[in-house]
Amino acid sequence: MIERSPIFDFITYATMILGLVLVLVPFWVTIVAGSQSLQEVSQVPLNLWPSGHLLENIQTAWARADLGPKMINSLIVAVGVTTGKIVLAALSAFAIVFFNFKARMLCFWLIFITLMLPLEVRIVPTYSIAANALLPFQTLLDTFGITSLLEMMSGVRVTLEWNLLNSYTGLILPLVATATGTFLYRQFFMTIPDELVEASKMDGSGPIRFFFEVLLPLSRTNMLALATIMFVSSWNQYLWPLLITTDRANFGTVVMQLKALIPAQNGTPDWNVTMAGALIIMLPPLLVVALMQRWFVRGLISRDK
Amino acid sequence: MERRAFYRNPILPWLLLAPQLILVLVFFYWPTSQALFWAFTLEQPWGGGNTWAGFNNFLSLFGDTRYWATVGRSAFYAIAATVISMGIALTLAMFVDRALKGTRLFQSVFVWPYAIAAPAAGVAFRFIFAPEAGLIGAVNEIWPGIWNPATNGFHALGMVIVCHAWLGIGYNFIFFLAALQMLPKSLSEAGAMDGARPYRRMLDLQLPLIAPTVFFLLIMNLISSFTDSFGLIDVMTEGGPINATEVMVYKLYVDGFKGLDYSGAAAQSIVLMILVIALTFIQFRWVEKRVHYN
């Protein structure tokens, strides 16, 4: 369509540039302040041009917040959640979409309802499970009298205990236990034509072969999208790691360390170190999003429609 | 989900579903029912189990003026952050959708805030708004003491809301742009033939057509104001000054994990859950039915 509207084109560019400034200001300030010396960063008004101290500030922040091991922890959690979610989601969506069994819709809703309540909203109850993740099963055994039965028969009292505090499983599992991935996969699997299933049936392949040789190759784009979304959201988790790790030195994640980097009320206002630290902490997910943009946007959209 | 070609197998689907179902039961259903139990019971101060408390936990919660102040604040926070964020994202998406030369660059940058951890953005904005630092704080050079979020509750709340709104721009932008790009080009062309200028078509054609997305995002933003706000507030203000930035999620955390009042926190949890479920319900029932033009 050819249409000339020079004034409106100008307004378009002006607004987009304004938006660009708006979006970039926090990033720019972080980079600028992170690269200045203590003296420069304390200047009022701040000089909005980077200086040359970025590397030493990063080193100071790295040492102060002990970012080395924390980065590794964050990476373990993010990769763990991402892989766990992709595998579990693919399996459960496969069962829900391609199998015909009675409790199919019940299972779907059991999983789907978890989409409604984000972890932050049910944080108190979820935390209660952290001390012993096997408590539900213990309670089941107790209420049905199996515990006492076993005790009578063997003389051993069954106590199931699995403490999740200060462990990678504790950091990872509750984040895997939501339906985002399952839902995304379900939406995608439903677009697979029946003919494909029939054809592979006719060729004599069973469900497992169909899953590995037809479905998985087809859902590569979906997997990338889900991986991006999950990596970003698990790297950025704050409240859950904060609660589940009392042993911060060994199991803390980088995002938890942000608070430790903020200058104390009456201490040296060395915001340059804070900002250098914030910069490296926000960088990994930003890089992932920037690189995977094309795929992950598609995934995000199809997830919620 | 009407599929004609199925696999039949009595065991396999259950094996496939088992890991996910177990996780969901252990980390979702059990804790949620546990919260219900706590909300209706009271823990004995010296141990020895819980006693039935009926609705007392809720009554004392609803009788607490401080709680209502928190509810009001959360509502203000949610609405303000949602309106600002969606407004900016919608404007940007509409202009990006015109696909003028060089738009791709803008488009990719507008997504960036989505990738940033709320506490990380909180730190950056705390510096930007710090009264002693040289950005917004510079106004204190001209009018001493005019800006101080560390003591002025309204400043502090405003600061957190601005940061929250900024964080939401990326997510909202992605959805708005996708919705706009799904509109058939022919509609816009027909409008142009009738002599509607681009800005007219934006307001009278595209905007009404993407109403479902607007409502969808409205709900998603309101829900996210309950979740993302925790990290922001903890890093930026810790609920202060004098509770001026204490929203529902933060109070729940303080009462439950600092004050160790599990029953009170569980009751607050239930209230929040009901709120979120209600919002989701509105989303499914009301919005899906009424706001469809195509």
XYZ file of C-alpha atoms in Angstrom:
599
model
C 0.000 0.000 0.000
C 1.485 3.301 -1.027
C 0.504 6.194 1.106
C 2.292 9.419 1.877
C 1.947 10.827 5.344
C 5.198 12.638 6.120
C 3.955 14.314 9.294
C 2.613 11.133 10.766
C 5.789 9.300 9.779
C 7.716 11.910 11.691
C 5.494 11.425 14.744
C 5.998 7.675 14.427
C 9.762 7.963 14.497
C 9.684 10.542 17.283
C 7.537 8.279 19.465
C 9.658 5.228 18.768
C 12.825 7.130 19.609
C 11.213 8.383 22.802
C 10.270 4.790 23.610
C 13.815 3.682 22.868
C 15.165 6.237 25.314
C 12.613 5.198 27.919
C 13.507 1.528 27.614
C 17.234 2.073 27.439
C 17.680 4.620 30.245
C 17.941 2.041 33.053
C 20.405 -0.032 31.020
C 22.427 3.023 30.128
C 22.531 4.305 33.698
C 23.615 0.858 34.881
C 26.471 0.756 32.376
C 27.507 4.356 32.964
C 27.461 4.181 36.753
C 29.102 0.767 36.666
C 32.032 2.128 34.736
C 32.752 5.151 36.897
C 34.955 5.622 39.932
C 33.463 6.311 43.348
C 34.155 10.007 42.907
C 32.533 10.173 39.496
C 29.451 8.236 40.537
C 28.898 10.532 43.525
C 28.769 13.585 41.306
C 25.538 15.559 41.264
C 24.359 15.769 38.541
C 25.745 12.522 37.205
C 27.895 12.565 34.102
C 25.994 10.407 31.634
C 29.024 9.142 29.779
C 30.837 5.896 30.650
C 34.240 6.049 32.228
C 37.018 3.468 32.311
C 36.568 1.629 35.593
C 34.079 -1.034 34.542
C 36.407 -4.005 34.927
C 37.688 -3.101 38.372
C 34.143 -2.388 39.560
C 33.042 -5.774 38.304
C 35.960 -7.353 40.132
C 35.032 -5.588 43.367
C 31.379 -6.568 43.021
C 32.362 -10.111 42.090
C 34.417 -10.456 45.250
C 31.987 -8.622 47.539
C 28.924 -10.624 46.595
C 30.874 -13.830 45.996
C 29.417 -13.994 42.509
C 31.546 -16.869 41.175
C 29.828 -19.757 43.004
C 26.496 -17.909 42.898
C 26.670 -17.696 39.113
C 27.227 -21.435 38.983
C 24.264 -21.982 41.316
C 22.053 -19.748 39.182
C 23.157 -21.600 36.085
C 22.464 -24.987 37.656
C 18.994 -23.866 38.732
C 18.145 -22.242 35.408
C 19.369 -25.168 33.321
C 17.775 -27.660 35.716
C 14.383 -25.976 35.616
C 14.554 -25.538 31.858
C 15.453 -29.153 31.091
C 13.104 -30.555 33.703
C 10.250 -28.507 32.405
C 10.848 -29.332 28.752
C 11.067 -33.073 29.402
C 8.115 -33.306 31.787
C 5.958 -30.979 29.724
C 6.585 -32.875 26.497
C 5.791 -36.211 28.134
C 2.631 -35.118 29.891
C 1.299 -33.166 26.920
C 1.953 -36.211 24.733
C -0.106 -38.354 27.080
C -2.918 -35.830 27.240
C -3.206 -35.167 23.522
C -2.406 -38.466 21.843
C -3.862 -41.041 24.181
C -7.437 -41.954 24.784
C -8.057 -42.897 28.378
C -10.790 -42.153 30.823
C -9.108 -39.727 33.183
C -7.586 -37.718 30.356
C -9.543 -34.512 30.904
C -9.204 -34.820 34.666
C -5.425 -34.993 34.327
C -5.454 -32.056 31.969
C -7.377 -29.891 34.404
C -5.319 -31.035 37.388
C -2.237 -29.749 35.610
C -3.834 -26.758 33.956
C -5.233 -25.270 37.168
C -1.693 -24.773 38.461
C -1.331 -22.025 35.861
C -3.687 -19.883 37.896
C -1.742 -19.500 41.098
C 1.792 -18.180 40.803
C 4.309 -19.352 43.377
C 4.438 -15.989 45.123
C 0.755 -16.164 45.971
C 0.988 -19.570 47.637
C 4.426 -19.091 49.085
C 3.615 -19.850 52.725
C 2.094 -23.288 52.072
C 4.712 -24.226 49.499
C 7.423 -23.376 51.976
C 5.868 -25.748 54.490
C 6.579 -28.644 52.172
C 10.241 -27.715 51.877
C 11.146 -29.192 55.256
C 9.788 -32.558 54.177
C 8.671 -33.097 50.614
C 7.443 -36.595 51.389
C 5.003 -35.377 54.019
C 1.958 -35.879 51.761
C 2.838 -39.555 51.333
C 3.547 -39.988 55.035
C 0.160 -38.511 55.821
C -1.472 -40.837 53.326
C 0.222 -43.841 54.895
C -0.733 -42.677 58.369
C -4.382 -42.017 57.609
C -4.904 -45.336 55.905
C -3.229 -47.115 58.791
C -0.498 -48.541 56.606
C 2.197 -47.163 58.888
C 0.898 -48.975 61.948
C 0.235 -52.091 59.907
C 3.809 -52.185 58.715
C 5.028 -51.446 62.211
C 3.083 -54.398 63.566
C 4.351 -56.688 60.869
C 8.003 -55.744 60.687
C 8.610 -53.714 63.818
C 9.991 -50.838 61.766
C 8.153 -47.553 61.747
C 8.111 -45.957 58.319
C 9.151 -42.337 58.382
C 9.492 -40.711 55.016
C 11.616 -37.654 55.062
C 13.185 -35.584 52.346
C 14.384 -32.163 53.333
C 14.580 -29.714 50.466
C 16.103 -26.783 52.329
C 19.510 -25.831 50.992
C 19.553 -28.189 48.051
C 19.402 -27.889 44.291
C 16.353 -30.136 44.163
C 14.606 -27.736 46.535
C 15.495 -24.822 44.328
C 14.472 -26.575 41.123
C 11.505 -28.905 41.685
C 8.830 -26.424 42.829
C 9.621 -24.273 39.804
C 9.183 -27.262 37.508
C 5.806 -28.047 39.035
C 3.738 -25.618 36.987
C 1.815 -26.026 33.798
C 3.283 -23.380 31.486
C 5.270 -25.904 29.473
C 2.573 -28.531 29.373
C 0.134 -25.987 28.071
C 2.505 -24.747 25.375
C 3.176 -28.285 24.189
C -0.494 -29.178 24.261
C -1.341 -26.217 22.060
C 1.317 -27.288 19.611
C 0.472 -30.994 19.609
C -3.129 -30.166 18.856
C -2.107 -28.611 15.567
C -0.564 -31.923 14.459
C -2.952 -33.377 11.874
C -4.642 -36.694 12.575
C -3.319 -37.992 9.268
C 0.189 -37.928 10.654
C -0.801 -40.151 13.535
C -2.692 -42.478 11.230
C 0.178 -42.643 8.781
C 2.706 -43.581 11.401
C 0.305 -46.107 12.859
C -0.037 -47.633 9.438
C 3.712 -47.804 9.142
C 3.614 -49.880 12.270
C 5.225 -47.488 14.701
C 4.053 -47.457 18.291
C 3.462 -44.368 20.403
C 7.034 -44.142 21.694
C 8.540 -44.285 18.248
C 6.001 -41.732 17.031
C 6.984 -39.440 19.890
C 10.697 -39.609 19.238
C 10.743 -39.720 15.478
C 7.799 -37.547 14.499
C 6.770 -35.273 17.348
C 10.124 -34.254 18.788
C 11.686 -33.165 15.481
C 8.521 -31.207 14.683
C 8.459 -29.388 18.000
C 11.979 -28.015 17.848
C 10.798 -24.413 17.575
C 8.500 -24.901 20.508
C 11.284 -26.312 22.566
C 13.493 -23.318 21.874
C 10.694 -20.962 22.849
C 9.952 -22.803 26.056
C 13.649 -23.021 26.860
C 14.032 -19.255 26.538
C 10.984 -18.465 28.634
C 11.957 -20.936 31.337
C 15.594 -19.903 31.440
C 14.694 -16.255 31.892
C 12.027 -16.836 34.490
C 14.061 -19.271 36.567
C 17.230 -17.191 36.466
C 15.163 -14.245 37.660
C 13.485 -16.061 40.561
C 13.871 -14.189 43.804
C 11.388 -15.057 46.524
C 11.655 -18.843 46.357
C 15.482 -19.058 46.485
C 15.400 -16.500 49.278
C 13.232 -18.794 51.407
C 14.643 -22.176 50.553
C 18.299 -21.296 51.071
C 19.262 -20.453 54.605
C 22.794 -21.465 53.735
C 23.441 -18.586 51.384
C 27.158 -19.159 51.010
C 26.678 -22.504 49.293
C 23.256 -22.363 47.675
C 22.536 -18.672 47.056
C 21.769 -17.483 43.526
C 23.012 -14.276 41.939
C 19.684 -12.485 41.967
C 19.533 -12.939 45.747
C 22.908 -11.257 46.002
C 21.655 -7.994 44.503
C 20.471 -6.763 47.854
C 23.851 -7.403 49.406
C 25.384 -5.097 46.811
C 23.282 -2.049 47.657
C 25.235 0.516 49.679
C 24.249 0.598 53.348
C 22.274 3.576 54.666
C 25.269 5.259 56.247
C 28.060 3.456 54.418
C 30.080 4.519 51.398
C 27.659 5.203 48.554
C 29.686 3.123 46.099
C 26.870 2.714 43.604
C 29.463 2.102 40.897
C 30.162 -1.334 42.384
C 26.438 -2.022 42.848
C 25.665 -1.184 39.258
C 28.598 -3.179 37.880
C 27.288 -6.162 39.842
C 23.707 -5.601 38.664
C 24.974 -5.439 35.095
C 26.550 -8.895 35.113
C 23.587 -10.362 36.957
C 21.081 -9.109 34.385
C 23.242 -9.970 31.406
C 22.722 -13.758 30.927
C 18.918 -13.705 30.507
C 19.140 -10.554 28.419
C 21.571 -12.245 26.043
C 19.329 -15.300 25.799
C 16.306 -13.156 24.960
C 18.201 -11.017 22.477
C 19.548 -14.078 20.653
C 16.401 -16.173 20.739
C 13.913 -13.382 20.154
C 12.382 -14.735 16.986
C 11.521 -18.109 18.483
C 10.578 -17.169 21.954
C 8.117 -14.499 20.877
C 6.242 -17.140 18.949
C 6.212 -19.441 21.965
C 5.014 -16.782 24.333
C 2.115 -15.863 22.094
C 0.893 -19.368 21.432
C 1.156 -20.192 25.097
C -1.529 -17.853 26.215
C -3.928 -17.857 23.349
C -9.387 -31.199 21.372
C -11.286 -33.522 19.067
C -8.824 -35.961 17.687
C -9.794 -38.963 15.653
C -6.516 -40.819 15.700
C -5.537 -41.943 19.160
C -3.208 -44.370 20.730
C -4.648 -46.783 23.227
C -2.585 -48.196 26.006
C -3.645 -48.879 29.575
C -0.309 -48.086 31.239
C 1.819 -45.893 29.039
C -0.082 -42.576 29.434
C 0.064 -42.920 33.197
C 3.798 -43.526 33.087
C 4.185 -40.437 30.936
C 2.026 -38.335 33.205
C 3.334 -39.653 36.507
C 6.321 -37.338 37.038
C 4.318 -34.199 36.299
C 1.324 -35.312 38.337
C 3.460 -36.205 41.347
C 5.234 -32.845 41.236
C 1.962 -30.976 40.933
C 0.436 -32.922 43.810
C 3.402 -32.439 46.111
C 4.162 -28.824 45.302
C 0.747 -27.480 44.420
C -2.252 -29.358 45.743
C -0.849 -30.500 49.037
C 0.486 -27.049 50.026
C -2.699 -25.365 48.906
C -4.842 -27.647 51.024
C -2.377 -27.151 53.849
C -2.915 -23.418 53.584
C -6.642 -23.961 53.930
C -6.027 -26.001 57.072
C -3.848 -23.320 58.607
C -6.194 -20.532 57.685
C -8.973 -22.131 59.702
C -6.860 -23.207 62.664
C -4.617 -21.551 65.200
C -1.217 -22.864 66.171
C -0.669 -23.285 69.910
C 2.073 -21.011 71.223
C 3.807 -23.849 73.112
C 3.389 -26.487 70.458
C 0.869 -29.297 70.687
C -0.902 -28.984 67.389
C -3.472 -26.650 65.941
C -6.852 -25.807 67.344
C -9.859 -25.117 65.191
C -10.395 -21.404 64.806
C -13.210 -21.219 62.275
C -13.265 -17.924 60.506
C -11.439 -16.150 63.340
C -8.218 -15.759 61.366
C -10.139 -14.105 58.575
C -12.206 -11.975 60.941
C -9.148 -10.624 62.695
C -7.562 -10.017 59.302
C -10.569 -8.108 58.006
C -10.864 -6.191 61.255
C -7.295 -4.958 60.893
C -7.172 -1.438 59.468
C -3.537 -1.945 58.554
C -4.549 -4.846 56.326
C -7.147 -2.748 54.542
C -4.558 -0.040 54.005
C -2.404 -2.705 52.386
C -5.287 -3.840 50.188
C -5.974 -0.279 49.071
C -2.314 0.281 48.352
C -2.093 -2.944 46.352
C -5.096 -1.926 44.282
C -3.602 1.487 43.563
C -0.242 -0.092 42.772
C -1.783 -2.676 40.454
C -3.940 -0.208 38.559
C -1.278 2.488 38.228
C 1.469 0.107 37.107
C -0.866 -1.679 34.680
C -2.182 1.501 33.081
C 1.270 3.046 32.638
C 2.883 -0.095 31.331
C 0.106 -1.060 28.953
C -0.287 2.504 27.738
C 3.357 2.799 26.786
C 3.535 -0.687 25.279
C 0.369 -0.170 23.228
C 1.572 3.159 21.849
C 4.921 1.685 20.888
C 3.361 -1.420 19.349
C 0.972 0.649 17.240
C 3.783 2.707 15.811
C 6.066 -0.281 15.311
C 3.222 -2.026 13.480
C 3.380 0.628 10.777
C 6.638 -1.105 9.784
C 8.457 1.966 8.543
C 12.122 1.640 7.628
C 14.406 0.691 10.516
C 11.574 -0.423 12.751
C 13.209 -3.806 13.422
C 15.852 -2.201 15.596
C 13.252 -0.539 17.790
C 11.192 -3.676 17.896
C 13.971 -5.819 19.317
C 14.987 -3.287 21.954
C 11.417 -2.824 23.195
C 11.372 -6.488 24.220
C 14.419 -6.238 26.479
C 12.765 -5.331 29.773
C 11.104 -8.764 29.687
C 14.497 -10.376 30.318
C 15.383 -8.363 33.389
C 14.952 -9.729 36.900
C 12.636 -7.523 38.940
C 15.214 -7.059 41.735
C 17.905 -6.131 39.195
C 15.695 -3.451 37.687
C 14.858 -2.443 41.256
C 18.514 -1.801 42.005
C 18.954 0.253 38.839
C 15.850 2.338 39.544
C 16.803 2.762 43.174
C 19.988 4.410 42.003
C 18.164 6.496 39.421
C 15.768 7.746 42.093
C 18.250 7.901 44.992
C 17.973 11.293 46.681
C 21.719 11.566 47.204
C 22.712 10.416 43.707
C 22.986 12.535 40.618
C 19.964 11.725 38.485
C 16.518 12.456 39.905
C 18.326 13.392 43.124
C 19.805 16.375 41.290
C 16.577 18.305 41.857
C 17.528 18.406 45.540
C 20.408 20.688 44.520
C 17.932 23.251 43.297
C 15.146 22.718 45.831
C 16.716 20.979 48.843
C 14.667 18.107 50.203
C 12.036 18.148 47.482
C 12.652 14.503 46.486
C 13.281 11.803 49.051
C 11.760 8.335 48.638
C 13.596 7.198 51.779
C 11.306 9.281 53.979
C 8.394 10.260 51.761
C 5.981 7.364 51.327
C 4.345 8.751 48.243
C 7.684 9.185 46.489
C 8.652 5.643 47.427
C 5.409 4.149 46.100
C 5.712 6.169 42.894
C 9.268 4.954 42.409
C 8.281 1.289 42.784
C 5.309 1.700 40.439
C 7.431 3.322 37.736
C 9.918 0.471 37.947
C 7.167 -2.138 37.811
C 5.620 -0.458 34.794
C 8.972 -0.374 33.025
C 9.495 -4.086 33.642
C 6.128 -4.899 32.062
C 6.752 -3.001 28.831
C 8.518 -5.901 27.103
C 5.847 -8.513 27.778
C 2.965 -6.191 26.911
C 4.694 -4.997 23.771
C 5.171 -8.550 22.471
C 1.473 -9.324 22.857
C 0.195 -6.052 21.452
C 2.432 -6.269 18.419
C 1.471 -9.871 17.768
C -2.220 -8.992 17.993
C -1.796 -6.056 15.630
C 0.134 -8.119 13.133
C -2.536 -10.789 13.109
C -5.141 -8.289 11.858
C -5.775 -8.774 8.164
C -4.040 -6.156 6.044
C -7.123 -5.799 3.881
C -9.021 -4.092 6.708
C -6.468 -1.354 6.996
C -6.336 -1.008 3.225
C -10.098 -0.732 3.006
C -9.970 1.993 5.613
C -7.339 3.813 3.609
C -9.491 3.591 0.481
C -12.279 5.238 2.394
C -9.920 8.078 3.125
C -9.032 7.293 6.726
C -5.603 8.636 7.575
C -3.170 6.377 9.478
C -3.922 7.791 12.933
C -7.689 7.456 12.302
C -7.230 3.829 11.333
C -5.215 3.264 14.498
C -7.892 4.652 16.760
C -11.039 3.508 15.006
C -9.956 0.272 13.351
C -6.997 -1.395 14.999
C -7.638 -0.450 18.593
C -11.185 -1.868 18.769
C -10.065 -4.974 16.918
C -7.400 -5.871 19.425
C -9.730 -5.378 22.406
C -9.476 -9.068 23.388
C -5.717 -8.714 23.751
C -6.152 -5.552 25.777
C -8.382 -7.378 28.244
C -6.160 -10.422 28.331
C -3.152 -8.258 29.162
C -5.129 -6.286 31.699
C -5.690 -9.440 33.721
C -2.141 -10.720 33.247
C -0.754 -7.372 34.419
C -2.973 -7.270 37.462
C -1.849 -10.768 38.411
C 1.793 -9.909 37.844
C 1.429 -6.932 40.156
C 0.968 -9.510 42.920
C 3.967 -11.569 41.933
C 6.707 -9.339 40.560
C 6.153 -6.659 43.150
C 7.786 -8.723 45.883
C 11.317 -8.633 44.484
C 11.022 -4.969 43.617
C 9.807 -3.864 47.010
C 12.242 -6.028 48.915
C 15.168 -4.529 47.039
C 13.934 -0.944 46.782
C 12.107 -0.073 49.997
C 11.491 -3.169 52.152
C 7.922 -2.011 52.512
C 8.901 1.316 54.033
C 8.993 4.156 54.787
C 6.425 3.441 57.531
C 4.698 0.712 55.482
C 4.082 3.128 52.614
C 5.024 0.507 50.026
C 3.754 -2.580 51.806
C 1.532 -4.416 49.326
C -0.338 -7.652 49.992
C 2.388 -10.055 48.921
C 4.966 -8.237 50.976
C 2.839 -8.144 54.117
C 2.166 -11.835 53.703
C 5.900 -12.481 53.582
C 6.641 -10.269 56.565
C 3.866 -11.768 58.702
C 4.613 -15.346 57.723
C 8.373 -15.477 57.590
C 9.496 -12.632 59.855
C 6.589 -12.634 62.306
C 6.095 -16.424 62.085
C 2.325 -15.977 62.209
C 1.486 -18.893 59.899
C -2.235 -18.799 60.508
C -2.472 -15.100 59.683
C -0.223 -15.500 56.658
C -2.201 -18.518 55.478
C -5.427 -16.524 55.719
C -3.781 -13.760 53.690
C -2.605 -16.378 51.207
C -6.140 -17.644 50.788
C -7.442 -14.128 50.188
C -4.783 -13.563 47.532
C -5.490 -16.905 45.899
C -9.187 -16.145 45.720
C -8.389 -12.781 44.178
C -6.146 -14.295 41.528
C -8.594 -17.087 40.772
C -11.384 -14.538 40.441
C -9.307 -12.519 37.990
C -8.527 -15.612 35.943
C -12.177 -16.578 36.014
C -13.198 -13.166 34.705
C -10.614 -13.594 32.015
C -12.056 -16.918 30.874
C -15.766 -16.359 31.212
C -16.455 -12.728 30.686
C -13.727 -11.506 28.418
C -13.649 -14.466 26.053
C -17.375 -14.174 25.487
C -17.978 -10.475 25.189
C -14.963 -8.854 23.669
C -14.778 -10.497 20.290
C -15.278 -8.594 17.132
C -14.057 -11.116 14.645
